[in-house]
Amino acid sequence: MFLKGERMGELYIPQEIRKIIGTEAYTRNTTGMSGSDVLIFSKYVLKIQPHTHESDNEYEVVRWLRGRLTIPDILAYRVENEKAYTLMSRVEGKMLCDEEYLTEPHRLILLAAEALKTLWSVDVADCHLSASRLDERLKAARYNVKNNLVDLDNVEPETFGDGGFENPEQLLRWLEQNKPEEDIVLTHGDFCLPNIFVKDDKLSGFIDLGKMGPADRWQDIAIVLRSLEHNFSGRYNGGKAYFKFEPYMLLDELGLEMDAGKNRYYMLLDELF
């Protein structure tokens, strides 16, 4: 969803970035739940968010991946007033949650599988970035729990309460005590449909890269299985249901068997972010 027709006005933008974007009008992207303010220009995207290790990781991972993967170029990155301002090139195409793809589920699932395979084809042997590794993710999760940053309004209904965990602290302890062995590949970190762009039935890029880096492949599989289920069922599109999704549909395209333990683990880990 986009709110149209806005200009810079009184919105604070660092001077280095204003020199690039000028006075061009923009639309405001309200799709997704990242908590960032995302301004869309004709050629650029400006993301404004609290300055965190995640915003720094996005900058570093894009530098490392340049030439290895289709992702936006970062044209400027500034931290001021405890906010991170990231100006990126705009990715062409449509989000994979666009109605065009939701009405053709087999086509959408093929594209999602291809996007995962594209990530996994990148050699991460020389990648120095570690923010996405499980131990670091658990440290970040502990910070969120300690500082009451877990958004309890956007968790799965079965995670907490009857039959689930008592609170985020109990969930965190369980995650720390039940760490699975990692099967390391390049992961997006938040591999949900709005973060995957497609043009002419080909992957055109990924966005929202703050959690990207080497991690277990089920980090992405678990998130996209949940994203597919919710998008097809109507949870994220005003209640309009499109299709009954079953996990095997994607896993068959990937040539993988369900790993129920890892799938549950990484979905639960995501609840703390």
Tab-separated table of C-alpha atoms in Angstrom:
chain	number	residue	atom	x	y	z
A	1	MET	CA	0.000	0.000	0.000
A	2	PHE	CA	1.280	3.475	-0.871
A	3	LEU	CA	0.235	6.894	0.382
A	4	LYS	CA	0.716	9.271	-2.543
A	5	GLY	CA	1.606	12.830	-3.302
A	6	GLU	CA	3.923	13.831	-0.427
A	7	ARG	CA	6.952	16.122	-0.609
A	8	MET	CA	9.835	16.584	1.774
A	9	GLY	CA	8.353	19.576	3.614
A	10	GLU	CA	9.464	19.535	7.246
A	11	LEU	CA	10.604	15.904	7.202
A	12	TYR	CA	14.228	15.823	8.350
A	13	ILE	CA	16.609	14.297	5.796
A	14	PRO	CA	20.418	14.508	6.084
A	15	GLN	CA	21.916	17.013	3.671
A	16	GLU	CA	24.056	14.395	1.921
A	17	ILE	CA	20.878	12.529	0.943
A	18	ARG	CA	18.880	15.653	0.071
A	19	LYS	CA	21.552	16.524	-2.504
A	20	ILE	CA	20.790	13.255	-4.302
A	21	ILE	CA	16.981	13.163	-4.123
A	22	GLY	CA	16.368	16.898	-4.511
A	23	THR	CA	12.750	17.991	-4.094
A	24	GLU	CA	11.172	15.051	-5.894
A	25	ALA	CA	7.769	13.886	-4.612
A	26	TYR	CA	7.564	10.441	-3.069
A	27	THR	CA	5.099	7.769	-1.993
A	28	ARG	CA	5.166	6.197	1.452
A	29	ASN	CA	5.234	2.402	1.530
A	30	THR	CA	3.060	0.944	4.310
A	31	THR	CA	3.371	-2.737	3.314
A	32	GLY	CA	5.063	-4.998	5.843
A	33	MET	CA	5.815	-4.755	9.553
A	34	SER	CA	9.441	-3.606	9.697
A	35	GLY	CA	8.685	-0.449	11.675
A	36	SER	CA	10.700	1.622	9.208
A	37	ASP	CA	9.532	4.746	7.394
A	38	VAL	CA	10.025	3.875	3.716
A	39	LEU	CA	9.845	6.659	1.106
A	40	ILE	CA	9.614	5.609	-2.550
A	41	PHE	CA	10.976	7.917	-5.275
A	42	SER	CA	11.134	7.279	-9.016
A	43	LYS	CA	14.693	5.886	-8.836
A	44	TYR	CA	15.408	5.673	-5.116
A	45	VAL	CA	14.117	4.265	-1.853
A	46	LEU	CA	14.866	6.004	1.438
A	47	LYS	CA	14.488	3.922	4.586
A	48	ILE	CA	14.409	5.766	7.915
A	49	GLN	CA	14.639	3.598	11.016
A	50	PRO	CA	16.121	3.559	14.513
A	51	HIS	CA	19.886	3.061	14.383
A	52	THR	CA	20.579	-0.542	15.401
A	53	HIS	CA	23.023	-3.355	14.676
A	54	GLU	CA	20.469	-4.456	12.079
A	55	SER	CA	20.638	-1.192	10.134
A	56	ASP	CA	24.451	-1.356	10.209
A	57	ASN	CA	24.331	-4.991	9.053
A	58	GLU	CA	22.202	-4.023	6.052
A	59	TYR	CA	24.849	-1.532	4.971
A	60	GLU	CA	27.690	-4.030	5.454
A	61	VAL	CA	25.942	-6.966	3.789
A	62	VAL	CA	25.115	-4.925	0.682
A	63	ARG	CA	28.781	-3.929	0.395
A	64	TRP	CA	29.846	-7.573	0.678
A	65	LEU	CA	27.220	-8.856	-1.764
A	66	ARG	CA	27.832	-6.312	-4.509
A	67	GLY	CA	28.152	-8.258	-7.758
A	68	ARG	CA	27.080	-11.551	-6.169
A	69	LEU	CA	23.312	-11.048	-5.877
A	70	THR	CA	20.561	-8.809	-7.247
A	71	ILE	CA	19.986	-6.360	-4.414
A	72	PRO	CA	19.635	-2.576	-4.170
A	73	ASP	CA	22.766	-0.433	-4.237
A	74	ILE	CA	23.208	1.723	-1.146
A	75	LEU	CA	23.871	5.239	-2.395
A	76	ALA	CA	24.187	6.860	1.025
A	77	TYR	CA	24.043	5.751	4.652
A	78	ARG	CA	23.898	8.295	7.453
A	79	VAL	CA	23.276	7.983	11.186
A	80	GLU	CA	21.960	11.101	12.888
A	81	ASN	CA	19.823	11.696	15.978
A	82	GLU	CA	19.830	7.943	16.718
A	83	LYS	CA	18.222	7.233	13.345
A	84	ALA	CA	19.677	5.448	10.338
A	85	TYR	CA	18.966	6.912	6.897
A	86	THR	CA	19.608	4.427	4.083
A	87	LEU	CA	19.212	5.656	0.501
A	88	MET	CA	19.058	2.781	-1.976
A	89	SER	CA	18.407	2.237	-5.651
A	90	ARG	CA	14.855	1.115	-6.383
A	91	VAL	CA	14.198	-2.530	-7.246
A	92	GLU	CA	11.996	-3.005	-10.308
A	93	GLY	CA	9.012	-5.322	-10.407
A	94	LYS	CA	6.247	-6.362	-8.043
A	95	MET	CA	6.305	-7.820	-4.541
A	96	LEU	CA	5.631	-11.542	-4.500
A	97	CYS	CA	2.529	-10.836	-2.386
A	98	ASP	CA	0.957	-8.927	-5.294
A	99	GLU	CA	-2.506	-10.182	-6.253
A	100	GLU	CA	-1.159	-11.180	-9.658
A	101	TYR	CA	0.822	-13.949	-7.963
A	102	LEU	CA	-1.625	-14.782	-5.179
A	103	THR	CA	-4.205	-15.713	-7.817
A	104	GLU	CA	-1.681	-18.104	-9.430
A	105	PRO	CA	-0.308	-20.095	-6.479
A	106	HIS	CA	1.805	-22.566	-8.439
A	107	ARG	CA	3.536	-19.697	-10.232
A	108	LEU	CA	4.144	-17.913	-6.922
A	109	ILE	CA	5.552	-21.015	-5.227
A	110	LEU	CA	7.924	-21.651	-8.143
A	111	LEU	CA	9.219	-18.082	-7.843
A	112	ALA	CA	9.639	-18.340	-4.061
A	113	ALA	CA	11.612	-21.572	-4.478
A	114	GLU	CA	13.783	-19.993	-7.155
A	115	ALA	CA	14.503	-17.028	-4.887
A	116	LEU	CA	15.651	-19.352	-2.099
A	117	LYS	CA	17.852	-21.344	-4.459
A	118	THR	CA	19.397	-18.089	-5.682
A	119	LEU	CA	20.360	-17.131	-2.129
A	120	TRP	CA	21.748	-20.580	-1.393
A	121	SER	CA	23.905	-20.492	-4.531
A	122	VAL	CA	26.031	-17.659	-3.084
A	123	ASP	CA	29.270	-18.922	-1.547
A	124	VAL	CA	29.556	-17.577	2.017
A	125	ALA	CA	32.900	-19.191	2.856
A	126	ASP	CA	34.660	-15.814	2.901
A	127	CYS	CA	31.786	-13.834	4.481
A	128	HIS	CA	32.974	-12.075	7.643
A	129	LEU	CA	29.480	-11.015	8.740
A	130	SER	CA	28.116	-12.876	11.759
A	131	ALA	CA	24.999	-10.942	12.868
A	132	SER	CA	22.703	-13.525	11.299
A	133	ARG	CA	24.298	-16.554	12.981
A	134	LEU	CA	22.208	-18.210	15.654
A	135	ASP	CA	24.286	-17.184	18.671
A	136	GLU	CA	24.177	-13.552	17.576
A	137	ARG	CA	20.455	-13.731	16.853
A	138	LEU	CA	19.859	-15.097	20.341
A	139	LYS	CA	21.854	-12.201	21.818
A	140	ALA	CA	19.666	-9.783	19.861
A	141	ALA	CA	16.560	-11.647	21.009
A	142	ARG	CA	17.694	-11.353	24.643
A	143	TYR	CA	18.124	-7.597	24.165
A	144	ASN	CA	14.576	-7.355	22.803
A	145	VAL	CA	13.155	-9.368	25.693
A	146	LYS	CA	15.111	-7.449	28.326
A	147	ASN	CA	13.973	-4.097	26.912
A	148	ASN	CA	10.313	-5.096	26.349
A	149	LEU	CA	10.663	-4.756	22.572
A	150	VAL	CA	8.780	-7.946	21.665
A	151	ASP	CA	5.592	-7.011	19.795
A	152	LEU	CA	3.047	-9.303	21.432
A	153	ASP	CA	0.307	-7.998	19.119
A	154	ASN	CA	2.010	-9.586	16.091
A	155	VAL	CA	2.794	-13.116	17.245
A	156	GLU	CA	1.133	-16.373	16.314
A	157	PRO	CA	-1.868	-17.013	18.624
A	158	GLU	CA	-0.477	-20.339	19.845
A	159	THR	CA	2.968	-19.004	20.841
A	160	PHE	CA	1.979	-17.638	24.252
A	161	GLY	CA	-0.796	-18.535	26.668
A	162	ASP	CA	-2.656	-21.833	26.969
A	163	GLY	CA	-0.529	-24.594	25.482
A	164	GLY	CA	2.275	-22.178	24.628
A	165	PHE	CA	4.987	-20.281	26.466
A	166	GLU	CA	4.175	-18.204	29.511
A	167	ASN	CA	6.032	-15.122	28.283
A	168	PRO	CA	8.914	-14.042	25.977
A	169	GLU	CA	11.505	-14.748	28.697
A	170	GLN	CA	10.396	-18.386	28.937
A	171	LEU	CA	10.481	-18.700	25.141
A	172	LEU	CA	13.989	-17.230	25.032
A	173	ARG	CA	15.239	-19.708	27.640
A	174	TRP	CA	13.785	-22.576	25.594
A	175	LEU	CA	15.498	-21.287	22.430
A	176	GLU	CA	18.826	-20.968	24.220
A	177	GLN	CA	18.551	-24.503	25.614
A	178	ASN	CA	17.451	-26.174	22.354
A	179	LYS	CA	19.763	-24.749	19.687
A	180	PRO	CA	19.826	-26.930	16.552
A	181	GLU	CA	22.969	-27.597	14.542
A	182	GLU	CA	23.295	-24.989	11.774
A	183	ASP	CA	23.332	-25.848	8.066
A	184	ILE	CA	24.924	-22.618	6.840
A	185	VAL	CA	23.876	-20.881	3.617
A	186	LEU	CA	23.230	-17.265	2.675
A	187	THR	CA	19.866	-16.343	4.180
A	188	HIS	CA	17.681	-13.291	3.811
A	189	GLY	CA	16.656	-13.405	7.469
A	190	ASP	CA	13.117	-12.125	6.871
A	191	PHE	CA	12.155	-14.087	3.781
A	192	CYS	CA	8.492	-13.101	3.530
A	193	LEU	CA	6.656	-12.329	0.296
A	194	PRO	CA	6.811	-8.477	0.463
A	195	ASN	CA	10.627	-8.659	0.542
A	196	ILE	CA	10.922	-10.569	-2.761
A	197	PHE	CA	10.519	-8.698	-6.050
A	198	VAL	CA	9.758	-10.265	-9.429
A	199	LYS	CA	9.601	-8.819	-12.942
A	200	ASP	CA	8.561	-10.765	-16.059
A	201	ASP	CA	8.481	-13.981	-14.006
A	202	LYS	CA	12.110	-13.572	-12.984
A	203	LEU	CA	13.580	-12.596	-9.632
A	204	SER	CA	14.441	-8.888	-9.783
A	205	GLY	CA	15.728	-8.385	-6.257
A	206	PHE	CA	15.402	-8.563	-2.495
A	207	ILE	CA	14.704	-5.745	-0.055
A	208	ASP	CA	14.801	-5.254	3.741
A	209	LEU	CA	18.224	-6.816	4.184
A	210	GLY	CA	19.012	-5.994	7.810
A	211	LYS	CA	18.931	-9.655	8.911
A	212	MET	CA	20.699	-11.028	5.815
A	213	GLY	CA	23.819	-13.138	6.192
A	214	PRO	CA	25.078	-16.697	6.748
A	215	ALA	CA	22.647	-18.777	8.820
A	216	ASP	CA	20.710	-22.042	8.754
A	217	ARG	CA	18.575	-22.431	5.634
A	218	TRP	CA	15.511	-23.099	7.823
A	219	GLN	CA	15.701	-19.496	9.030
A	220	ASP	CA	14.262	-18.549	5.638
A	221	ILE	CA	12.172	-21.649	4.978
A	222	ALA	CA	10.240	-21.289	8.232
A	223	ILE	CA	9.465	-17.623	7.607
A	224	VAL	CA	8.348	-18.087	4.003
A	225	LEU	CA	6.142	-21.077	4.884
A	226	ARG	CA	4.361	-18.870	7.413
A	227	SER	CA	4.214	-15.975	4.942
A	228	LEU	CA	2.710	-18.162	2.226
A	229	GLU	CA	0.082	-19.543	4.583
A	230	HIS	CA	-0.949	-16.111	5.874
A	231	ASN	CA	-0.995	-14.411	2.480
A	232	PHE	CA	-3.036	-17.133	0.817
A	233	SER	CA	-5.457	-17.351	3.764
A	234	GLY	CA	-6.165	-13.606	3.780
A	235	ARG	CA	-4.509	-12.617	7.047
A	236	TYR	CA	-2.401	-9.925	5.340
A	237	ASN	CA	-4.764	-8.735	2.620
A	238	GLY	CA	-7.948	-7.622	4.276
A	239	GLY	CA	-9.359	-11.088	4.812
A	240	LYS	CA	-9.475	-12.094	1.146
A	241	ALA	CA	-8.522	-15.771	0.930
A	242	TYR	CA	-6.911	-17.066	-2.269
A	243	PHE	CA	-5.724	-20.600	-1.749
A	244	LYS	CA	-5.202	-23.393	0.778
A	245	PHE	CA	-1.427	-23.604	1.137
A	246	GLU	CA	0.372	-26.728	2.381
A	247	PRO	CA	4.119	-26.703	3.191
A	248	TYR	CA	4.910	-29.665	0.927
A	249	MET	CA	4.083	-27.488	-2.103
A	250	LEU	CA	7.202	-25.382	-1.539
A	251	LEU	CA	9.345	-28.157	-0.092
A	252	ASP	CA	8.752	-30.334	-3.156
A	253	GLU	CA	10.058	-27.509	-5.361
A	254	LEU	CA	13.137	-27.259	-3.133
A	255	GLY	CA	13.702	-31.017	-3.045
A	256	LEU	CA	13.574	-31.025	0.756
A	257	GLU	CA	11.784	-32.981	3.446
A	258	MET	CA	10.040	-31.185	6.276
A	259	ASP	CA	12.274	-30.704	9.311
A	260	ALA	CA	9.536	-30.071	11.864
A	261	GLY	CA	11.989	-29.340	14.664
A	262	LYS	CA	13.922	-26.649	12.817
A	263	ASN	CA	10.780	-25.212	11.267
A	264	ARG	CA	9.240	-24.716	14.708
A	265	TYR	CA	12.490	-23.443	16.216
A	266	TYR	CA	13.049	-20.686	13.647
A	267	MET	CA	9.419	-19.598	13.652
A	268	LEU	CA	9.587	-19.269	17.426
A	269	LEU	CA	12.870	-17.364	17.231
A	270	ASP	CA	11.252	-14.880	14.854
A	271	GLU	CA	8.530	-14.161	17.414
A	272	LEU	CA	11.105	-12.235	19.483
A	273	PHE	CA	11.881	-9.771	16.642
